[in-house]
Amino acid sequence: MITVSGVQAPADTSSWSPVASKIYERKKNSPVTYRYSSLQQLRFEFELRAAIVAAAKDLSSSGMRFSSFKRARCNERVWRLTKEGGFRIRNDVTPAAGIRDIYENGRLYATECATATVIVVYKGILDSIRETDFNFLFSGLLLYDWHVDQDLQLTKQPGIEEAYLGDLLYFDNPDYSPETPQWRGENVVKLDDDLYYGHPFGILPERAIVAGLNRFRRPGSEKSAYLMDEIVQPGYSYLSQFASNAPRVAIARIGGRVLVH
C-alpha cells in the first residue's frame, strides 16, 4: 500500500516510464505500507529505480571487464587508479563526465562486482538529478568497492520478499574456494521478478547466478550459494530534492557534510 501525506490515493502514472509504472503497481498492491511526503518524492523514487535498471543493462553491454582490485584498470585520462585498485576522479574532470566515460569506453575499465554495482547507482542518479548538483554532491568521486560518498545515503535492510526493481542484492557463496576468493559472492541489481545484473555474469535469473557461483566452491562442498535476505538502496527521499524538475535548492559543503537550504 502507498500513502502520500498520510492519504491513500491513486497516482496518475500515464506519463511515467513503463518500469516506474510497474514498480508503482507492485508497491501499491503490497501488504506493506510505503509512506511518501509528496507525489514528487514518490515519482522520483520510482523513476530513479527505473534509471538504475537502465544503467545496469547499459553497463552489461559496455565492454567493461572483470578483475580483482589488484588488476583493476581505468581510463587514466579521466580517473586516477589508486594503489588499492579504486578509481579517483581527476581534478580537471567532472564526476558526471567520469561516470559517462565508463559507459562510453567500457573496454578501458576492469573491476569487480561491488564497484560495478555502485557505478550503476551513480549512473542512475546522474540521469535523474541536475548535473550541476551531481557534480557538487559527488566531487572528488572515488569508485572502490563499497566505499561510497555519504550523499548516496545507502541503507541496508532485511526483507527480500519486498525487493523491487532497482534494489541492490547479494548472492552469498559461503563455501567458496580459498583459491578463488573473488567468488565469495556476487553483488547484483534486481531488474525484474527473476532477473538480475551482476558483473561479470551479465543479466541472468537466480538459478544461473547460483550455479555460476557454485562452480567456485571448496572441493566436495554441498553448501550452495544463495540469495541473501538483504536489500541495499540509495536515499531516495534525500536525493529527490535534487531532481531535474524539483525546485532548486541551495547547497553548500562544510567539511565533509553537504548542507541543503
PDB file of C-alpha atoms in Angstrom:
ATOM      1  CA  MET A   1       0.000   0.000   0.000  1.00  0.00           C
ATOM      2  CA  ILE A   2       1.155   3.544  -0.766  1.00  0.00           C
ATOM      3  CA  THR A   3       0.213   6.682   1.126  1.00  0.00           C
ATOM      4  CA  VAL A   4       1.089  10.278   0.259  1.00  0.00           C
ATOM      5  CA  SER A   5       0.965  12.757   3.140  1.00  0.00           C
ATOM      6  CA  GLY A   6      -0.899  10.100   5.116  1.00  0.00           C
ATOM      7  CA  VAL A   7      -3.594   9.583   2.474  1.00  0.00           C
ATOM      8  CA  GLN A   8      -4.072   6.510   0.313  1.00  0.00           C
ATOM      9  CA  ALA A   9      -4.908   7.822  -3.142  1.00  0.00           C
ATOM     10  CA  PRO A  10      -4.064   6.533  -6.635  1.00  0.00           C
ATOM     11  CA  ALA A  11      -1.428   8.359  -8.668  1.00  0.00           C
ATOM     12  CA  ASP A  12      -1.759   9.079 -12.375  1.00  0.00           C
ATOM     13  CA  THR A  13       1.169   7.172 -13.892  1.00  0.00           C
ATOM     14  CA  SER A  14       0.245   7.727 -17.555  1.00  0.00           C
ATOM     15  CA  SER A  15       3.282   9.977 -18.112  1.00  0.00           C
ATOM     16  CA  TRP A  16       5.710   7.749 -16.170  1.00  0.00           C
ATOM     17  CA  SER A  17       8.222   5.386 -17.731  1.00  0.00           C
ATOM     18  CA  PRO A  18       6.982   1.784 -18.104  1.00  0.00           C
ATOM     19  CA  VAL A  19       9.397   0.470 -15.472  1.00  0.00           C
ATOM     20  CA  ALA A  20       8.434   3.189 -12.966  1.00  0.00           C
ATOM     21  CA  SER A  21       4.745   2.397 -13.526  1.00  0.00           C
ATOM     22  CA  LYS A  22       5.395  -1.317 -12.964  1.00  0.00           C
ATOM     23  CA  ILE A  23       7.166  -0.612  -9.666  1.00  0.00           C
ATOM     24  CA  TYR A  24       4.329   1.660  -8.557  1.00  0.00           C
ATOM     25  CA  GLU A  25       1.706  -1.021  -9.204  1.00  0.00           C
ATOM     26  CA  ARG A  26       3.695  -3.618  -7.265  1.00  0.00           C
ATOM     27  CA  LYS A  27       4.255  -1.364  -4.268  1.00  0.00           C
ATOM     28  CA  LYS A  28       0.626  -0.233  -4.327  1.00  0.00           C
ATOM     29  CA  ASN A  29      -0.506  -3.849  -4.064  1.00  0.00           C
ATOM     30  CA  SER A  30       1.967  -4.772  -1.317  1.00  0.00           C
ATOM     31  CA  PRO A  31       0.709  -5.614   2.206  1.00  0.00           C
ATOM     32  CA  VAL A  32       3.472  -3.292   3.474  1.00  0.00           C
ATOM     33  CA  THR A  33       2.649   0.414   3.759  1.00  0.00           C
ATOM     34  CA  TYR A  34       5.053   2.739   1.931  1.00  0.00           C
ATOM     35  CA  ARG A  35       4.786   6.365   3.027  1.00  0.00           C
ATOM     36  CA  TYR A  36       5.745   9.406   0.957  1.00  0.00           C
ATOM     37  CA  SER A  37       5.539  13.076   1.818  1.00  0.00           C
ATOM     38  CA  SER A  38       4.631  14.190  -1.718  1.00  0.00           C
ATOM     39  CA  LEU A  39       3.796  12.902  -5.181  1.00  0.00           C
ATOM     40  CA  GLN A  40       7.078  14.381  -6.405  1.00  0.00           C
ATOM     41  CA  GLN A  41       9.028  12.288  -3.914  1.00  0.00           C
ATOM     42  CA  LEU A  42       7.033   9.183  -4.833  1.00  0.00           C
ATOM     43  CA  ARG A  43       7.578   9.575  -8.571  1.00  0.00           C
ATOM     44  CA  PHE A  44      11.248  10.396  -8.123  1.00  0.00           C
ATOM     45  CA  GLU A  45      11.922   7.120  -6.335  1.00  0.00           C
ATOM     46  CA  PHE A  46      10.241   5.028  -8.996  1.00  0.00           C
ATOM     47  CA  GLU A  47      11.858   6.907 -11.892  1.00  0.00           C
ATOM     48  CA  LEU A  48      15.277   6.629 -10.214  1.00  0.00           C
ATOM     49  CA  ARG A  49      14.714   2.909  -9.770  1.00  0.00           C
ATOM     50  CA  ALA A  50      13.905   2.721 -13.494  1.00  0.00           C
ATOM     51  CA  ALA A  51      17.088   4.691 -14.277  1.00  0.00           C
ATOM     52  CA  ILE A  52      19.148   2.254 -12.177  1.00  0.00           C
ATOM     53  CA  VAL A  53      17.639  -0.680 -14.096  1.00  0.00           C
ATOM     54  CA  ALA A  54      18.525   1.025 -17.406  1.00  0.00           C
ATOM     55  CA  ALA A  55      22.039   1.819 -16.160  1.00  0.00           C
ATOM     56  CA  ALA A  56      22.588  -1.827 -15.200  1.00  0.00           C
ATOM     57  CA  LYS A  57      21.546  -3.027 -18.651  1.00  0.00           C
ATOM     58  CA  ASP A  58      23.811  -0.469 -20.322  1.00  0.00           C
ATOM     59  CA  LEU A  59      26.823  -1.368 -18.161  1.00  0.00           C
ATOM     60  CA  SER A  60      26.302  -5.022 -19.014  1.00  0.00           C
ATOM     61  CA  SER A  61      26.915  -4.187 -22.695  1.00  0.00           C
ATOM     62  CA  SER A  62      29.627  -1.550 -22.135  1.00  0.00           C
ATOM     63  CA  GLY A  63      32.599  -3.891 -22.553  1.00  0.00           C
ATOM     64  CA  MET A  64      33.882  -3.382 -19.013  1.00  0.00           C
ATOM     65  CA  ARG A  65      35.951  -6.380 -17.888  1.00  0.00           C
ATOM     66  CA  PHE A  66      36.055  -8.268 -14.605  1.00  0.00           C
ATOM     67  CA  SER A  67      39.181  -8.188 -12.447  1.00  0.00           C
ATOM     68  CA  SER A  68      40.406  -8.250  -8.883  1.00  0.00           C
ATOM     69  CA  PHE A  69      41.334  -4.933  -7.289  1.00  0.00           C
ATOM     70  CA  LYS A  70      44.987  -5.846  -7.823  1.00  0.00           C
ATOM     71  CA  ARG A  71      44.466  -5.941 -11.592  1.00  0.00           C
ATOM     72  CA  ALA A  72      41.870  -3.179 -11.897  1.00  0.00           C
ATOM     73  CA  ARG A  73      42.254  -0.670 -14.697  1.00  0.00           C
ATOM     74  CA  CYS A  74      40.565   2.512 -15.869  1.00  0.00           C
ATOM     75  CA  ASN A  75      40.831   5.313 -18.422  1.00  0.00           C
ATOM     76  CA  GLU A  76      43.602   7.279 -16.755  1.00  0.00           C
ATOM     77  CA  ARG A  77      42.788  10.407 -18.754  1.00  0.00           C
ATOM     78  CA  VAL A  78      39.620  10.586 -16.681  1.00  0.00           C
ATOM     79  CA  TRP A  79      40.356   8.667 -13.460  1.00  0.00           C
ATOM     80  CA  ARG A  80      43.427   8.063 -11.327  1.00  0.00           C
ATOM     81  CA  LEU A  81      43.946   4.402 -10.426  1.00  0.00           C
ATOM     82  CA  THR A  82      44.598   4.182  -6.674  1.00  0.00           C
ATOM     83  CA  LYS A  83      47.047   1.738  -5.111  1.00  0.00           C
ATOM     84  CA  GLU A  84      44.054  -0.206  -3.687  1.00  0.00           C
ATOM     85  CA  GLY A  85      42.532  -0.641  -7.159  1.00  0.00           C
ATOM     86  CA  GLY A  86      39.909   2.100  -6.978  1.00  0.00           C
ATOM     87  CA  PHE A  87      39.148   4.893  -9.443  1.00  0.00           C
ATOM     88  CA  ARG A  88      39.546   8.501  -8.195  1.00  0.00           C
ATOM     89  CA  ILE A  89      38.169  11.231 -10.482  1.00  0.00           C
ATOM     90  CA  ARG A  90      40.853  13.591 -11.786  1.00  0.00           C
ATOM     91  CA  ASN A  91      40.719  17.202 -10.647  1.00  0.00           C
ATOM     92  CA  ASP A  92      40.127  18.522 -14.172  1.00  0.00           C
ATOM     93  CA  VAL A  93      37.247  16.113 -14.907  1.00  0.00           C
ATOM     94  CA  THR A  94      33.706  16.321 -13.519  1.00  0.00           C
ATOM     95  CA  PRO A  95      32.211  13.288 -11.779  1.00  0.00           C
ATOM     96  CA  ALA A  96      29.422  13.283 -14.391  1.00  0.00           C
ATOM     97  CA  ALA A  97      31.947  13.085 -17.238  1.00  0.00           C
ATOM     98  CA  GLY A  98      33.803  10.322 -15.398  1.00  0.00           C
ATOM     99  CA  ILE A  99      30.725   8.151 -14.981  1.00  0.00           C
ATOM    100  CA  ARG A 100      29.720   8.653 -18.613  1.00  0.00           C
ATOM    101  CA  ASP A 101      33.200   7.688 -19.791  1.00  0.00           C
ATOM    102  CA  ILE A 102      32.847   4.254 -18.177  1.00  0.00           C
ATOM    103  CA  TYR A 103      29.757   3.648 -20.296  1.00  0.00           C
ATOM    104  CA  GLU A 104      31.296   5.068 -23.466  1.00  0.00           C
ATOM    105  CA  ASN A 105      34.721   3.430 -23.116  1.00  0.00           C
ATOM    106  CA  GLY A 106      33.985   0.338 -21.053  1.00  0.00           C
ATOM    107  CA  ARG A 107      36.753  -1.689 -22.712  1.00  0.00           C
ATOM    108  CA  LEU A 108      39.292   0.543 -20.904  1.00  0.00           C
ATOM    109  CA  TYR A 109      37.944  -0.484 -17.485  1.00  0.00           C
ATOM    110  CA  ALA A 110      38.178  -3.585 -15.315  1.00  0.00           C
ATOM    111  CA  THR A 111      36.920  -4.053 -11.763  1.00  0.00           C
ATOM    112  CA  GLU A 112      34.917  -6.414  -9.535  1.00  0.00           C
ATOM    113  CA  CYS A 113      31.193  -6.718  -8.840  1.00  0.00           C
ATOM    114  CA  ALA A 114      30.763  -4.336  -5.886  1.00  0.00           C
ATOM    115  CA  THR A 115      32.344  -1.407  -7.715  1.00  0.00           C
ATOM    116  CA  ALA A 116      30.316  -2.209 -10.824  1.00  0.00           C
ATOM    117  CA  THR A 117      27.111  -2.162  -8.789  1.00  0.00           C
ATOM    118  CA  VAL A 118      27.999   1.224  -7.289  1.00  0.00           C
ATOM    119  CA  ILE A 119      28.767   2.587 -10.774  1.00  0.00           C
ATOM    120  CA  VAL A 120      25.252   1.582 -11.818  1.00  0.00           C
ATOM    121  CA  VAL A 121      23.721   3.522  -8.922  1.00  0.00           C
ATOM    122  CA  TYR A 122      25.760   6.647  -9.668  1.00  0.00           C
ATOM    123  CA  LYS A 123      24.725   6.483 -13.337  1.00  0.00           C
ATOM    124  CA  GLY A 124      21.059   6.128 -12.392  1.00  0.00           C
ATOM    125  CA  ILE A 125      21.338   9.166 -10.124  1.00  0.00           C
ATOM    126  CA  LEU A 126      23.196  11.158 -12.785  1.00  0.00           C
ATOM    127  CA  ASP A 127      20.305  10.511 -15.176  1.00  0.00           C
ATOM    128  CA  SER A 128      17.764  11.580 -12.534  1.00  0.00           C
ATOM    129  CA  ILE A 129      19.072  14.796 -10.940  1.00  0.00           C
ATOM    130  CA  ARG A 130      20.568  18.085 -12.137  1.00  0.00           C
ATOM    131  CA  GLU A 131      24.102  17.550 -13.423  1.00  0.00           C
ATOM    132  CA  THR A 132      25.444  20.560 -11.511  1.00  0.00           C
ATOM    133  CA  ASP A 133      24.106  19.074  -8.279  1.00  0.00           C
ATOM    134  CA  PHE A 134      25.539  15.660  -9.133  1.00  0.00           C
ATOM    135  CA  ASN A 135      28.990  17.180  -9.630  1.00  0.00           C
ATOM    136  CA  PHE A 136      28.730  19.108  -6.365  1.00  0.00           C
ATOM    137  CA  LEU A 137      27.402  16.232  -4.269  1.00  0.00           C
ATOM    138  CA  PHE A 138      29.961  13.746  -5.556  1.00  0.00           C
ATOM    139  CA  SER A 139      33.013  15.974  -6.020  1.00  0.00           C
ATOM    140  CA  GLY A 140      36.253  14.037  -5.600  1.00  0.00           C
ATOM    141  CA  LEU A 141      34.362  10.857  -6.503  1.00  0.00           C
ATOM    142  CA  LEU A 142      36.023   7.547  -5.625  1.00  0.00           C
ATOM    143  CA  LEU A 143      34.833   4.237  -7.067  1.00  0.00           C
ATOM    144  CA  TYR A 144      36.152   1.455  -4.884  1.00  0.00           C
ATOM    145  CA  ASP A 145      34.172  -1.465  -3.504  1.00  0.00           C
ATOM    146  CA  TRP A 146      31.504  -0.151  -1.081  1.00  0.00           C
ATOM    147  CA  HIS A 147      33.498   2.964  -0.113  1.00  0.00           C
ATOM    148  CA  VAL A 148      30.766   5.282  -1.357  1.00  0.00           C
ATOM    149  CA  ASP A 149      30.069   9.003  -0.955  1.00  0.00           C
ATOM    150  CA  GLN A 150      27.922   9.742   2.092  1.00  0.00           C
ATOM    151  CA  ASP A 151      25.459  11.665  -0.104  1.00  0.00           C
ATOM    152  CA  LEU A 152      24.498   8.390  -1.733  1.00  0.00           C
ATOM    153  CA  GLN A 153      22.928   7.593   1.663  1.00  0.00           C
ATOM    154  CA  LEU A 154      22.966   3.836   1.105  1.00  0.00           C
ATOM    155  CA  THR A 155      20.943   1.856   3.634  1.00  0.00           C
ATOM    156  CA  LYS A 156      20.736  -1.882   4.251  1.00  0.00           C
ATOM    157  CA  GLN A 157      17.671  -3.747   5.471  1.00  0.00           C
ATOM    158  CA  PRO A 158      16.224  -7.283   5.536  1.00  0.00           C
ATOM    159  CA  GLY A 159      13.070  -8.321   3.699  1.00  0.00           C
ATOM    160  CA  ILE A 160      13.926  -9.859   0.342  1.00  0.00           C
ATOM    161  CA  GLU A 161      10.235 -10.579  -0.255  1.00  0.00           C
ATOM    162  CA  GLU A 162       9.791  -6.802  -0.589  1.00  0.00           C
ATOM    163  CA  ALA A 163      12.661  -6.287  -3.041  1.00  0.00           C
ATOM    164  CA  TYR A 164      11.752  -4.144  -6.053  1.00  0.00           C
ATOM    165  CA  LEU A 165      13.303  -3.321  -9.383  1.00  0.00           C
ATOM    166  CA  GLY A 166      16.438  -1.232  -8.861  1.00  0.00           C
ATOM    167  CA  ASP A 167      17.286  -2.712  -5.451  1.00  0.00           C
ATOM    168  CA  LEU A 168      20.824  -3.948  -4.785  1.00  0.00           C
ATOM    169  CA  LEU A 169      21.017  -7.557  -3.578  1.00  0.00           C
ATOM    170  CA  TYR A 170      23.721 -10.079  -2.781  1.00  0.00           C
ATOM    171  CA  PHE A 171      24.291 -13.752  -3.570  1.00  0.00           C
ATOM    172  CA  ASP A 172      26.485 -15.296  -0.867  1.00  0.00           C
ATOM    173  CA  ASN A 173      28.784 -18.239  -1.610  1.00  0.00           C
ATOM    174  CA  PRO A 174      29.572 -19.426   1.935  1.00  0.00           C
ATOM    175  CA  ASP A 175      31.784 -22.352   0.883  1.00  0.00           C
ATOM    176  CA  TYR A 176      33.834 -20.518  -1.753  1.00  0.00           C
ATOM    177  CA  SER A 177      37.243 -21.919  -2.580  1.00  0.00           C
ATOM    178  CA  PRO A 178      40.161 -20.083  -0.944  1.00  0.00           C
ATOM    179  CA  GLU A 179      41.887 -20.276  -4.339  1.00  0.00           C
ATOM    180  CA  THR A 180      39.212 -18.025  -5.865  1.00  0.00           C
ATOM    181  CA  PRO A 181      38.201 -15.542  -3.128  1.00  0.00           C
ATOM    182  CA  GLN A 182      36.741 -13.196  -5.733  1.00  0.00           C
ATOM    183  CA  TRP A 183      33.840 -15.649  -5.993  1.00  0.00           C
ATOM    184  CA  ARG A 184      32.806 -15.450  -2.355  1.00  0.00           C
ATOM    185  CA  GLY A 185      29.627 -13.784  -3.572  1.00  0.00           C
ATOM    186  CA  GLU A 186      28.035 -11.615  -6.224  1.00  0.00           C
ATOM    187  CA  ASN A 187      26.513  -8.151  -5.909  1.00  0.00           C
ATOM    188  CA  VAL A 188      23.543  -7.689  -8.236  1.00  0.00           C
ATOM    189  CA  VAL A 189      20.873  -5.225  -9.303  1.00  0.00           C
ATOM    190  CA  LYS A 190      17.302  -6.509  -9.484  1.00  0.00           C
ATOM    191  CA  LEU A 191      15.933  -5.956 -12.998  1.00  0.00           C
ATOM    192  CA  ASP A 192      12.677  -7.918 -12.900  1.00  0.00           C
ATOM    193  CA  ASP A 193      10.880 -10.684 -10.991  1.00  0.00           C
ATOM    194  CA  ASP A 194      13.670 -13.214 -11.590  1.00  0.00           C
ATOM    195  CA  LEU A 195      16.300 -11.255 -13.485  1.00  0.00           C
ATOM    196  CA  TYR A 196      19.479  -9.704 -12.105  1.00  0.00           C
ATOM    197  CA  TYR A 197      22.544  -7.892 -13.391  1.00  0.00           C
ATOM    198  CA  GLY A 198      25.842  -8.865 -11.809  1.00  0.00           C
ATOM    199  CA  HIS A 199      29.356  -8.185 -13.079  1.00  0.00           C
ATOM    200  CA  PRO A 200      30.695 -10.235 -14.872  1.00  0.00           C
ATOM    201  CA  PHE A 201      27.778 -12.701 -15.082  1.00  0.00           C
ATOM    202  CA  GLY A 202      25.677 -10.276 -17.074  1.00  0.00           C
ATOM    203  CA  ILE A 203      21.884 -10.441 -16.937  1.00  0.00           C
ATOM    204  CA  LEU A 204      20.656 -13.772 -15.617  1.00  0.00           C
ATOM    205  CA  PRO A 205      17.949 -15.431 -13.468  1.00  0.00           C
ATOM    206  CA  GLU A 206      18.655 -16.500  -9.890  1.00  0.00           C
ATOM    207  CA  ARG A 207      19.333 -20.158 -10.675  1.00  0.00           C
ATOM    208  CA  ALA A 208      22.026 -19.283 -13.235  1.00  0.00           C
ATOM    209  CA  ILE A 209      23.886 -16.972 -10.835  1.00  0.00           C
ATOM    210  CA  VAL A 210      23.731 -19.605  -8.080  1.00  0.00           C
ATOM    211  CA  ALA A 211      25.038 -22.244 -10.499  1.00  0.00           C
ATOM    212  CA  GLY A 212      27.853 -19.940 -11.578  1.00  0.00           C
ATOM    213  CA  LEU A 213      28.978 -19.302  -8.007  1.00  0.00           C
ATOM    214  CA  ASN A 214      28.708 -22.988  -7.097  1.00  0.00           C
ATOM    215  CA  ARG A 215      31.436 -23.762  -9.622  1.00  0.00           C
ATOM    216  CA  PHE A 216      33.891 -22.000  -7.305  1.00  0.00           C
ATOM    217  CA  ARG A 217      33.205 -23.841  -4.032  1.00  0.00           C
ATOM    218  CA  ARG A 218      35.623 -25.895  -1.967  1.00  0.00           C
ATOM    219  CA  PRO A 219      36.130 -29.434  -3.358  1.00  0.00           C
ATOM    220  CA  GLY A 220      33.409 -31.715  -2.036  1.00  0.00           C
ATOM    221  CA  SER A 221      31.231 -28.878  -0.747  1.00  0.00           C
ATOM    222  CA  GLU A 222      27.466 -29.395  -0.754  1.00  0.00           C
ATOM    223  CA  LYS A 223      26.624 -25.948   0.618  1.00  0.00           C
ATOM    224  CA  SER A 224      25.061 -23.939  -2.218  1.00  0.00           C
ATOM    225  CA  ALA A 225      25.309 -20.237  -2.914  1.00  0.00           C
ATOM    226  CA  TYR A 226      22.055 -18.388  -2.191  1.00  0.00           C
ATOM    227  CA  LEU A 227      20.341 -15.001  -2.405  1.00  0.00           C
ATOM    228  CA  MET A 228      20.712 -13.272   0.958  1.00  0.00           C
ATOM    229  CA  ASP A 229      17.824 -11.618   2.815  1.00  0.00           C
ATOM    230  CA  GLU A 230      19.385  -8.194   2.425  1.00  0.00           C
ATOM    231  CA  ILE A 231      18.377  -5.127   0.406  1.00  0.00           C
ATOM    232  CA  VAL A 232      20.581  -2.079  -0.219  1.00  0.00           C
ATOM    233  CA  GLN A 233      19.183   1.127  -1.694  1.00  0.00           C
ATOM    234  CA  PRO A 234      20.148   4.801  -2.013  1.00  0.00           C
ATOM    235  CA  GLY A 235      18.481   7.642  -0.113  1.00  0.00           C
ATOM    236  CA  TYR A 236      15.558   8.266  -2.448  1.00  0.00           C
ATOM    237  CA  SER A 237      13.909  10.875  -0.221  1.00  0.00           C
ATOM    238  CA  TYR A 238      17.122  12.854   0.257  1.00  0.00           C
ATOM    239  CA  LEU A 239      18.073  12.729  -3.429  1.00  0.00           C
ATOM    240  CA  SER A 240      14.582  13.730  -4.603  1.00  0.00           C
ATOM    241  CA  GLN A 241      15.243  17.371  -3.691  1.00  0.00           C
ATOM    242  CA  PHE A 242      17.844  17.474  -6.483  1.00  0.00           C
ATOM    243  CA  ALA A 243      15.520  16.089  -9.169  1.00  0.00           C
ATOM    244  CA  SER A 244      15.627  17.856 -12.506  1.00  0.00           C
ATOM    245  CA  ASN A 245      12.031  19.044 -12.090  1.00  0.00           C
ATOM    246  CA  ALA A 246      12.263  19.901  -8.369  1.00  0.00           C
ATOM    247  CA  PRO A 247      12.526  23.483  -7.057  1.00  0.00           C
ATOM    248  CA  ARG A 248      16.193  24.469  -6.951  1.00  0.00           C
ATOM    249  CA  VAL A 249      17.774  24.320  -3.513  1.00  0.00           C
ATOM    250  CA  ALA A 250      20.907  25.976  -2.167  1.00  0.00           C
ATOM    251  CA  ILE A 251      23.620  23.512  -1.201  1.00  0.00           C
ATOM    252  CA  ALA A 252      26.955  24.111   0.491  1.00  0.00           C
ATOM    253  CA  ARG A 253      29.731  21.872   1.734  1.00  0.00           C
ATOM    254  CA  ILE A 254      31.196  22.327   5.217  1.00  0.00           C
ATOM    255  CA  GLY A 255      33.992  19.859   5.827  1.00  0.00           C
ATOM    256  CA  GLY A 256      32.639  16.516   4.661  1.00  0.00           C
ATOM    257  CA  ARG A 257      28.980  17.486   5.118  1.00  0.00           C
ATOM    258  CA  VAL A 258      26.602  18.817   2.469  1.00  0.00           C
ATOM    259  CA  LEU A 259      24.089  21.312   3.828  1.00  0.00           C
ATOM    260  CA  VAL A 260      20.832  21.869   1.929  1.00  0.00           C
ATOM    261  CA  HIS A 261      18.783  25.038   2.343  1.00  0.00           C
TER     262      HIS A 261
END
